[in-house]
Coordinates of C-alpha atoms in Angstrom, one line a residue:
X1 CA 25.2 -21.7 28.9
X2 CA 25.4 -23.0 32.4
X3 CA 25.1 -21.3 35.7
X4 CA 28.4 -19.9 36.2
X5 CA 28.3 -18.5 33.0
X6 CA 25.4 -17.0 33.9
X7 CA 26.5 -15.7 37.3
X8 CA 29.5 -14.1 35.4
X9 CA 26.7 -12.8 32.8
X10 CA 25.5 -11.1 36.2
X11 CA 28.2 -10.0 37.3
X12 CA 29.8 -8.1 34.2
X13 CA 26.0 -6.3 33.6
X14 CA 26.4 -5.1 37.4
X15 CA 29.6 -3.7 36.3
X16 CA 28.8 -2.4 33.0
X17 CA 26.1 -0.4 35.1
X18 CA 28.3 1.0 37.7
X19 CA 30.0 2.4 34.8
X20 CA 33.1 -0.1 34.6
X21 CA 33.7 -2.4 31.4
X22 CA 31.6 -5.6 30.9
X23 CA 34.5 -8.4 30.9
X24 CA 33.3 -12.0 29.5
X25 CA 30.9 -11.2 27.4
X26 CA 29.7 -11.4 23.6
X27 CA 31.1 -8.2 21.3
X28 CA 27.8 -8.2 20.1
X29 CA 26.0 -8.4 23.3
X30 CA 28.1 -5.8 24.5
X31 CA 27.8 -3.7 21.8
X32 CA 24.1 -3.9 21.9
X33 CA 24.7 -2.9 26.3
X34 CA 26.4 0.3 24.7
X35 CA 23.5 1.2 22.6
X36 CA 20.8 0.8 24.9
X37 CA 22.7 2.6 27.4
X38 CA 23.5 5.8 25.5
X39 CA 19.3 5.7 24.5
X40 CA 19.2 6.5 28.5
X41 CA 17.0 3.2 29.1
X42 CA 17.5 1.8 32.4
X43 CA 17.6 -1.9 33.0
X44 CA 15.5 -2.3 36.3
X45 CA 13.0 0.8 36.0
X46 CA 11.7 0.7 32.5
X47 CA 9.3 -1.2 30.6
X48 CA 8.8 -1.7 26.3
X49 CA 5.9 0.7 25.7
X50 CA 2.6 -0.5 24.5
X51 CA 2.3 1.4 21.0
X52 CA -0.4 -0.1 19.1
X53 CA -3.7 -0.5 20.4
X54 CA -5.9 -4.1 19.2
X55 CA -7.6 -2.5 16.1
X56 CA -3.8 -1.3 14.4
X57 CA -2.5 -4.8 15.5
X58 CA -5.6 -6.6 13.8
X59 CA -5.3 -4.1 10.6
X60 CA -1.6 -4.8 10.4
X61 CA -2.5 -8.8 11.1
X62 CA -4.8 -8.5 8.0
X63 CA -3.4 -5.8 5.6
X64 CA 0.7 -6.5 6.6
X65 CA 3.5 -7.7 5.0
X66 CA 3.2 -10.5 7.2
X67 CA -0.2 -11.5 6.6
X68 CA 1.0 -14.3 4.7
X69 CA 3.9 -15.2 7.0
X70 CA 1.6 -16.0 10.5
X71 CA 0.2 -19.5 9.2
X72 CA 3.8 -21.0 8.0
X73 CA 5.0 -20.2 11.5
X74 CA 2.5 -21.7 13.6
X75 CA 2.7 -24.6 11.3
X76 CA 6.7 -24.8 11.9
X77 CA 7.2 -23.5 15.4
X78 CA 3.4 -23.8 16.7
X79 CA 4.8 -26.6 18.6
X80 CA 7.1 -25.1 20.4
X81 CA 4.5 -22.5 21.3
X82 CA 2.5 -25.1 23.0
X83 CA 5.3 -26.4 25.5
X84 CA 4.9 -24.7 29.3
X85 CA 6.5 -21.6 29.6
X86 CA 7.5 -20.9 25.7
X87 CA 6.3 -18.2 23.5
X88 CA 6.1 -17.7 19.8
X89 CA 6.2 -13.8 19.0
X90 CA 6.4 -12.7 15.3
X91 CA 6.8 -8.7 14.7
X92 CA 7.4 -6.2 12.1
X93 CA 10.3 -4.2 11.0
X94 CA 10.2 -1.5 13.5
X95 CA 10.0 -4.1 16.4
X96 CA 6.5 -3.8 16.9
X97 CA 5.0 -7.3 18.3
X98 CA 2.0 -8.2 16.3
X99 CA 1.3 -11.8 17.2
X100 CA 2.0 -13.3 20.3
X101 CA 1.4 -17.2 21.3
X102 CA 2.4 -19.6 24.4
X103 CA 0.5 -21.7 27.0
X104 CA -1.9 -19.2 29.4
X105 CA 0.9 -19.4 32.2
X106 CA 3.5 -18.2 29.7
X107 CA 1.6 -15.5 28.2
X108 CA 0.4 -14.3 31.9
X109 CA 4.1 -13.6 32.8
X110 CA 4.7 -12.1 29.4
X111 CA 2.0 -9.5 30.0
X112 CA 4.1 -8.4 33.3
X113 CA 6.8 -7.9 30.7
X114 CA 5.0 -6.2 28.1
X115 CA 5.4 -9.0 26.2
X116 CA 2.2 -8.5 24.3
X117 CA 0.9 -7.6 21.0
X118 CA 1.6 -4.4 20.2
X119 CA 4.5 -3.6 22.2
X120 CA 7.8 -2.1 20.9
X121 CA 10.6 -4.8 21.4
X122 CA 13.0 -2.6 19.4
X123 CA 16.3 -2.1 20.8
X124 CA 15.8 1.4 21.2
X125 CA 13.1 0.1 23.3
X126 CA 13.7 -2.2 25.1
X127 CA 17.7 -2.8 24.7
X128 CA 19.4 -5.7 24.0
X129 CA 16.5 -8.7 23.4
X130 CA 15.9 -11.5 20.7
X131 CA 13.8 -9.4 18.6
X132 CA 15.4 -5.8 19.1
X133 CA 19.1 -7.3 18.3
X134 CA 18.1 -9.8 15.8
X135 CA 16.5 -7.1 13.7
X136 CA 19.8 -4.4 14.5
X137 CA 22.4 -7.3 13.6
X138 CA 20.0 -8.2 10.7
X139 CA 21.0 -11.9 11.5
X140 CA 19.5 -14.7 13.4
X141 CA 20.8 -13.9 17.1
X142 CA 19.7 -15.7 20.6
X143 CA 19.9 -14.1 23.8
X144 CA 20.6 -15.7 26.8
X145 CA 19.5 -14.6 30.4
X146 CA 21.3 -11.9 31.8
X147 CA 22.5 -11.1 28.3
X148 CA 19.0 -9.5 28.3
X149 CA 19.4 -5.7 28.8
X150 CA 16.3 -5.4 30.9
X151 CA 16.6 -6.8 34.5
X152 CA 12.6 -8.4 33.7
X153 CA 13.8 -10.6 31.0
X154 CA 16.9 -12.0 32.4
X155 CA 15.0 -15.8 33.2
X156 CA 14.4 -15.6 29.8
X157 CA 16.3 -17.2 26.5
X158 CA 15.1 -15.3 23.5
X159 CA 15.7 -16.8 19.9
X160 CA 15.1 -14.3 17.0
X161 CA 15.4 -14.0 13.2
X162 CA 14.5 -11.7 10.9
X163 CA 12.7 -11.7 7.7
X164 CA 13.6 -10.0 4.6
X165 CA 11.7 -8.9 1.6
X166 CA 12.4 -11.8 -1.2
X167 CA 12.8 -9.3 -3.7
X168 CA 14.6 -6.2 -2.1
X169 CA 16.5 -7.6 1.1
X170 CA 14.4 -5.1 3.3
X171 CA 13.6 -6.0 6.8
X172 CA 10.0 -6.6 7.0
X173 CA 9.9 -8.6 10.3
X174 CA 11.2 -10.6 12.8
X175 CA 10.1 -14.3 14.3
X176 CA 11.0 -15.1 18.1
X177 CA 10.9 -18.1 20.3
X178 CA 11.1 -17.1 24.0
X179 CA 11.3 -19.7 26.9
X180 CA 12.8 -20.2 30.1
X181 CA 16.4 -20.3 30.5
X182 CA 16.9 -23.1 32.1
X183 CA 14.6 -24.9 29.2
X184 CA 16.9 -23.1 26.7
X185 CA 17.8 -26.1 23.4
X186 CA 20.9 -26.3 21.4
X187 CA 18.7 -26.6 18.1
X188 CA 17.0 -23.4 19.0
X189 CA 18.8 -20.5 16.9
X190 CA 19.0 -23.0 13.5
X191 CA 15.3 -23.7 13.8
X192 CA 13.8 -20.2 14.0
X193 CA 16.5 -19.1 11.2
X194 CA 15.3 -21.5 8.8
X195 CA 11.6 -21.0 10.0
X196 CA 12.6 -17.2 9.0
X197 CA 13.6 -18.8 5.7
X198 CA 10.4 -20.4 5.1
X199 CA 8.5 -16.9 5.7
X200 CA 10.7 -15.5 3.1
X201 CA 9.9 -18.2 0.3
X202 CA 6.1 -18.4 1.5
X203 CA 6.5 -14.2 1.0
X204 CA 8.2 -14.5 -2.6
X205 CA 5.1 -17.5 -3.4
X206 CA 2.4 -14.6 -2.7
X207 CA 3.9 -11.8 -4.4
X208 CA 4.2 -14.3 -7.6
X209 CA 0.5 -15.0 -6.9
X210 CA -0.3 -11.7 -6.5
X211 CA 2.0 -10.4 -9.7
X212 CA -0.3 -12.9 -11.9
X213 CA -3.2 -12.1 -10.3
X214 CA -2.7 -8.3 -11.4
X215 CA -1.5 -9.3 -14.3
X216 CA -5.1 -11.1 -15.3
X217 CA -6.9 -8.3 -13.9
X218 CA -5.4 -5.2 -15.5
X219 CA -2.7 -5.9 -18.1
X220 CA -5.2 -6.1 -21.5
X221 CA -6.8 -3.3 -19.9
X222 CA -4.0 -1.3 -19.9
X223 CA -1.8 -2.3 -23.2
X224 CA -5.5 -2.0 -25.0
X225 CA -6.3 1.8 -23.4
X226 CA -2.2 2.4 -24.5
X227 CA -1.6 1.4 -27.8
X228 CA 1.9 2.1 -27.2
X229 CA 4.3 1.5 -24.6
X230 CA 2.9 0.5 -20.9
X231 CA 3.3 -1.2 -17.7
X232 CA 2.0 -2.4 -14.6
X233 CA 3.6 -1.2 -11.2
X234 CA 2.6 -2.7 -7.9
X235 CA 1.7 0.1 -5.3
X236 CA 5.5 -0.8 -4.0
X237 CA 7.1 0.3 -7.1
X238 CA 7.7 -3.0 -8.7
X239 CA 7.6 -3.3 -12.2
X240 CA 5.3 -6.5 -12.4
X241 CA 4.8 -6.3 -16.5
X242 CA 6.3 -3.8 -19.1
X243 CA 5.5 -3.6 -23.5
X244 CA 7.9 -3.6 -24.6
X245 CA 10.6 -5.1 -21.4
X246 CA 12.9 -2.7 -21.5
X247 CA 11.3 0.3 -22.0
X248 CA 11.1 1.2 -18.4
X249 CA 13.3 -0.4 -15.3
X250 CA 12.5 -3.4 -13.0
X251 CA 11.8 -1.1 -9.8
X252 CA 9.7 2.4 -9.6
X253 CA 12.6 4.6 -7.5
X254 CA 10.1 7.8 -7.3
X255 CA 6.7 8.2 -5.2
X256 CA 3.8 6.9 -7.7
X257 CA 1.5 9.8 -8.0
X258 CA -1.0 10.0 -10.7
X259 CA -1.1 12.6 -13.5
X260 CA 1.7 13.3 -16.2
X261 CA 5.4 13.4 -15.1
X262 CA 9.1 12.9 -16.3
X263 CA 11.8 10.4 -15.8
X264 CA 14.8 11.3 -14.2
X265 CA 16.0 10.4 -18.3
X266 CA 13.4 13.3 -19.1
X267 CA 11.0 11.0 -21.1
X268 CA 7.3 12.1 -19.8
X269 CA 5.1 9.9 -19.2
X270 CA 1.5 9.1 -17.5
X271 CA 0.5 7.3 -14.0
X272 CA -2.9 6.1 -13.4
X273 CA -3.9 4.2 -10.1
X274 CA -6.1 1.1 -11.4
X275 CA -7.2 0.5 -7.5
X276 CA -7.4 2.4 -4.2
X277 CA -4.2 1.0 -3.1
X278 CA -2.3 -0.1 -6.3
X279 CA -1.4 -1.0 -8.8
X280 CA -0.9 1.4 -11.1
X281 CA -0.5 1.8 -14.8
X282 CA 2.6 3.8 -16.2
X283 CA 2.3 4.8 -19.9
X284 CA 4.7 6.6 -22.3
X285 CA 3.7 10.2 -23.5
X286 CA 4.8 11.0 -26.9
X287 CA 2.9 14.2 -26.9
X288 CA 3.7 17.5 -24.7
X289 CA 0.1 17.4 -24.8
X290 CA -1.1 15.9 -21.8
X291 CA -4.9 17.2 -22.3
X292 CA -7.7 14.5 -23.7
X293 CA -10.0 15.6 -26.2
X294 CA -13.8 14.7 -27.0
X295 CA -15.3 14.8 -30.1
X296 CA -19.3 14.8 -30.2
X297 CA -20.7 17.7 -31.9
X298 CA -22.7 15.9 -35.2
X299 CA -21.3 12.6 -34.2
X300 CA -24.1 9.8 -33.2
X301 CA -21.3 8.9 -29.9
X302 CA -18.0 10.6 -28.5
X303 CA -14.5 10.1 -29.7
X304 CA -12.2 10.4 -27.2
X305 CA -8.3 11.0 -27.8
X306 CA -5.8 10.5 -25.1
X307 CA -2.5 11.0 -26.0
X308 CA -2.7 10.2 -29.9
X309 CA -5.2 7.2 -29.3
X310 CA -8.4 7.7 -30.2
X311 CA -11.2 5.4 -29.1
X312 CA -15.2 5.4 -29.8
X313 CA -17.4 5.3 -26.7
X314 CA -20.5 3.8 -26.2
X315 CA -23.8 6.2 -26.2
X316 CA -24.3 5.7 -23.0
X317 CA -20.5 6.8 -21.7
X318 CA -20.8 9.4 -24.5
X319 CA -23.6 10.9 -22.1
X320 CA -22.0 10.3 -19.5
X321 CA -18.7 12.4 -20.3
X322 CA -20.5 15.4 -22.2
X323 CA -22.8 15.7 -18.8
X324 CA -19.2 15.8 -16.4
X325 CA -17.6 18.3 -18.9
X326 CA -20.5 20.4 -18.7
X327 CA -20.7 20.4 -14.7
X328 CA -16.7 21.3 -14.3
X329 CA -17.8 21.4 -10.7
X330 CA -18.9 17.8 -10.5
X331 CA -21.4 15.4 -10.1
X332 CA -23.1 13.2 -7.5
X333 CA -23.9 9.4 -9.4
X334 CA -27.6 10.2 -7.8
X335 CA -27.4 13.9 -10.2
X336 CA -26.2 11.9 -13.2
X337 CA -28.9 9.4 -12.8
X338 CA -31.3 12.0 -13.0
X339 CA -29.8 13.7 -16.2
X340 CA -29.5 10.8 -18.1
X341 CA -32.6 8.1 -16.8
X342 CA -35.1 10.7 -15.3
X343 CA -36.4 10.2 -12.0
X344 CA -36.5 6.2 -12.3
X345 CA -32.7 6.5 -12.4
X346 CA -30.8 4.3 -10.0
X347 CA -27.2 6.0 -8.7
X348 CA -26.0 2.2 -8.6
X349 CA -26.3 1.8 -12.6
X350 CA -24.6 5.1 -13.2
X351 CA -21.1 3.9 -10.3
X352 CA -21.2 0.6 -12.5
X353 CA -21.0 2.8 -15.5
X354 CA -18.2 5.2 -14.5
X355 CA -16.1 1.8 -13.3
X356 CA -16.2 0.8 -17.0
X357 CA -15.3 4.3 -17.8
X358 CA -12.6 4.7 -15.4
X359 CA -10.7 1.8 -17.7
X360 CA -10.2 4.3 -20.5
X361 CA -10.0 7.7 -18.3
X362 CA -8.1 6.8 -15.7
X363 CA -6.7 9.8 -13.1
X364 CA -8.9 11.6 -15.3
X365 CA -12.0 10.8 -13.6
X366 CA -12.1 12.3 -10.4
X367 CA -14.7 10.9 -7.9
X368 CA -16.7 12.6 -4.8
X369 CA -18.3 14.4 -6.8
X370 CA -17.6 12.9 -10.1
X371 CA -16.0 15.1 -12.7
X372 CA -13.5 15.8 -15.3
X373 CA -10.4 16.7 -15.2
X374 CA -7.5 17.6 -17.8
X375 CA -10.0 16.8 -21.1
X376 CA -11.6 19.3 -23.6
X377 CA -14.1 18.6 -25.9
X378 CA -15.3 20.6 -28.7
X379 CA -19.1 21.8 -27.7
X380 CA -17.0 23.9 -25.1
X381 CA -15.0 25.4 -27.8
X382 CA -18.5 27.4 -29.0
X383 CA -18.3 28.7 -25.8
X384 CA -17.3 29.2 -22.3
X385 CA -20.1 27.5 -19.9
X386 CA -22.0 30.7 -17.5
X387 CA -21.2 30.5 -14.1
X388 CA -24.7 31.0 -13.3
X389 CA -26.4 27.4 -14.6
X390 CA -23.7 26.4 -16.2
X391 CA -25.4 26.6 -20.0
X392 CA -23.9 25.5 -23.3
X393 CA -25.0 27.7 -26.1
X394 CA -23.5 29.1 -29.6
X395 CA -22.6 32.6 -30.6
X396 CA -21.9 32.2 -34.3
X397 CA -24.3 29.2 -35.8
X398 CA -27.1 28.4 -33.9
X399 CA -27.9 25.5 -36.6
X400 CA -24.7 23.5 -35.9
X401 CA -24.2 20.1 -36.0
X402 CA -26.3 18.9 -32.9
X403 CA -24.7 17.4 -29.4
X404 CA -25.2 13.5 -29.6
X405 CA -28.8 13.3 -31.8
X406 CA -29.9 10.3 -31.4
X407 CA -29.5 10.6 -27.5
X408 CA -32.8 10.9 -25.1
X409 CA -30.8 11.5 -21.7
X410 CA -33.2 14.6 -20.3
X411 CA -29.5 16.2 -19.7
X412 CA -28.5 15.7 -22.9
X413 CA -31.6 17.4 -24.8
X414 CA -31.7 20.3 -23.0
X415 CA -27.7 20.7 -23.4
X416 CA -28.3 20.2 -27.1
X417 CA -31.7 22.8 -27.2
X418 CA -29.0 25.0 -25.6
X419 CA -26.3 24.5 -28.2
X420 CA -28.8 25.0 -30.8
X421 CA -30.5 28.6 -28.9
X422 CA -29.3 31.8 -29.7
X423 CA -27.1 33.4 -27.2
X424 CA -29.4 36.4 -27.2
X425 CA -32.2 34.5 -26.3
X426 CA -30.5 33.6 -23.2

């Protein structure tokens, strides 16, 4: 675009703002005018707010969608970065800059612009620009001088494409390379789409790294706790692993919550989050009875039951889950230590010991303070625990079978001398 088209860029942007029609220009760039101008932004007195302060922009750097995406451009259009007066910005979804590069001259007179990390570059924003339009048209766009809405970015040639999830087609970012006008290149706009490209296959190459990677971490965990039909869900709601593969769709369409629910097909089923942020495990409930049930009394360890499977626990997680049902309120690791090693007992050895746990309980075990929830056992059938010190004790056979004998946890003898008490003596 040479200079008269750019004066007659000028002058139809003078006369689009003195409320005429913008003659000679782009439909999409004038279209993109109209939006910005019925947000109320006005092109020589406002500025692209700064909404992010360094430690978002770092978490989102780190944590982001686009995590993955930063390298592959620098090692595409990192050149281009380095030549005087060019920038390379790469942003979320929303608009939002998150990394910003260019020669310390360049990014100086970006900085007058707001053209710095964590500033909105949306249209609504900051009207028509590379990033903003590229992201609205959902195609690879450039904009050239005075096709900028904003009078501080008219010297500028802004070349923008945006980068879509692999697997859905959602918009999770946006890559822009901003120089001077005059330096603008005809190669520009096919070089930052297929740049964009490259971010999307370098995207779908993580998440198939990541899939396997969940896959070794959790997926005999899961189909051995299920005995039945499972799967593994990502915390995005993809389905990265069903048993059988067409018991349950490819994508999770509801909010992943833990606990028992039902399909919109009314088959119930159970969620349990595997890590703080995902996955999770979905399993089919073939029982209306959501409720897992221990059996200890007489036995030498528990047997636990969870939706018609029944597993055999260790002594020590036998303990471990008879202490918890008995405190409904909960438990600090440092109290469980204490009931089950004595005063030596180390709080470490006990979180170690409720991870292992965890695999077969699942939402179950509820942490800070640990404890128990939707499981019975059947000690507390004899009888409902006081309120008072929260004592276990029988009403009808005080010569019952005993709570775990061959245990020597101090919590677990004087649970078992309770069972075995008289409630008058109490």
């Amino acid at each position: 675009m040479d200079d008269v088209d750019q004066k007659q860029l000028m002058e139809a942007r003078g006369d689009m703002f003195a409320g005429g029609r913008a003659r000679r220009v782009r439909s999409d760039v004038r279209a993109s005018w109209d939006r910005a101008q019925r947000v109320g932004l006005h092109p020589d007195r406002h500025l692209p707010q700064v909404v992010m302060g360094d430690d978002e922009v770092r978490h989102r750097q780190v944590t982001g969608h686009l995590a993955a995406v930063w390298p592959v451009m620098m090692s595409v259009l990192g050149g281009a970065a380095a030549e005087p007066g060019h920038l390379l910005f790469v942003g979320d979804a929303d608009g939002h800059l998150l990394w910003v590069r260019g020669d310390s001259a360049a990014c100086r007179a970006a900085e007058r612009a707001h053209l710095v990390a964590g500033a909105g570059w949306s249209e609504v924003a900051a009207g028509t620009n590379g990033v903003g339009t590229a992201l609205a048209l959902r195609k690879p766009f450039q904009v050239h001088g005075a096709e900028h809405y904003l009078s501080v970015a008219v010297d500028y040639t802004c070349t923008a494409a945006p980068i879509r999830d692999p697997a859905t087609g959602a918009l999770v970012g946006v890559v822009d390379v901003t120089c001077p006008r005059r330096r603008t290149r005809s190669l520009a706009l096919p070089l930052v789409a297929a740049a964009a490209r490259l971010a999307e296959a370098s995207l779908a190459e993580h998440r198939r790294r990541r899939d396997s990677e969940i896959r070794a971490r959790y997926l005999d965990r899961v189909l051995r706790r299920c005995g039945g039909r499972a799967a593994l869900v990502t915390a995005d709601g993809r389905v990265v692993h069903a048993e059988p593969a067409d018991w349950i769709t490819s994508s999770w369409s509801q909010e992943l919550s833990e606990g028992a629910t039902t399909l919109p097909d009314g088959r119930r089923i159970i969620v349990e989050r595997l890590a703080p942020n995902g996955p999770f495990a979905v399993y089919s409930s073939q029982h209306d009875d959501t409720l897992a049930r221990v059996t200890v009394l007489g036995r030498k360890s528990a047997s636990i039951t969870i939706d018609g499977v029944s597993r055999q626990l260790s002594l020590r997680h036998s303990e471990i889950v008879v202490l918890l049902l008995a405190h409904p309120d909960g438990l600090t690791a440092e109290e469980l230590a204490r009931e089950i090693y004595g005063a030596t007992g180390k709080p470490g050895t006990i979180r170690a010991e409720l991870t292992r746990l965890r695999a077969l309980l699942g939402y179950r075990l509820v942490a800070n303070p640990y404890r128990l929830i939707a499981t019975t056992a059947d000690f507390l059938d004899l009888e409902h625990i006081p309120t008072a010190e929260r004592s276990i004790h029988s009403s009808s056979d005080p010569e019952g079978p005993p709570l775990l004998p061959n245990s020597r946890a101090r919590g677990i003898m004087r649970l078992r001398n309770r069972l075995l008490r008289p409630a008058t003596t109490l």
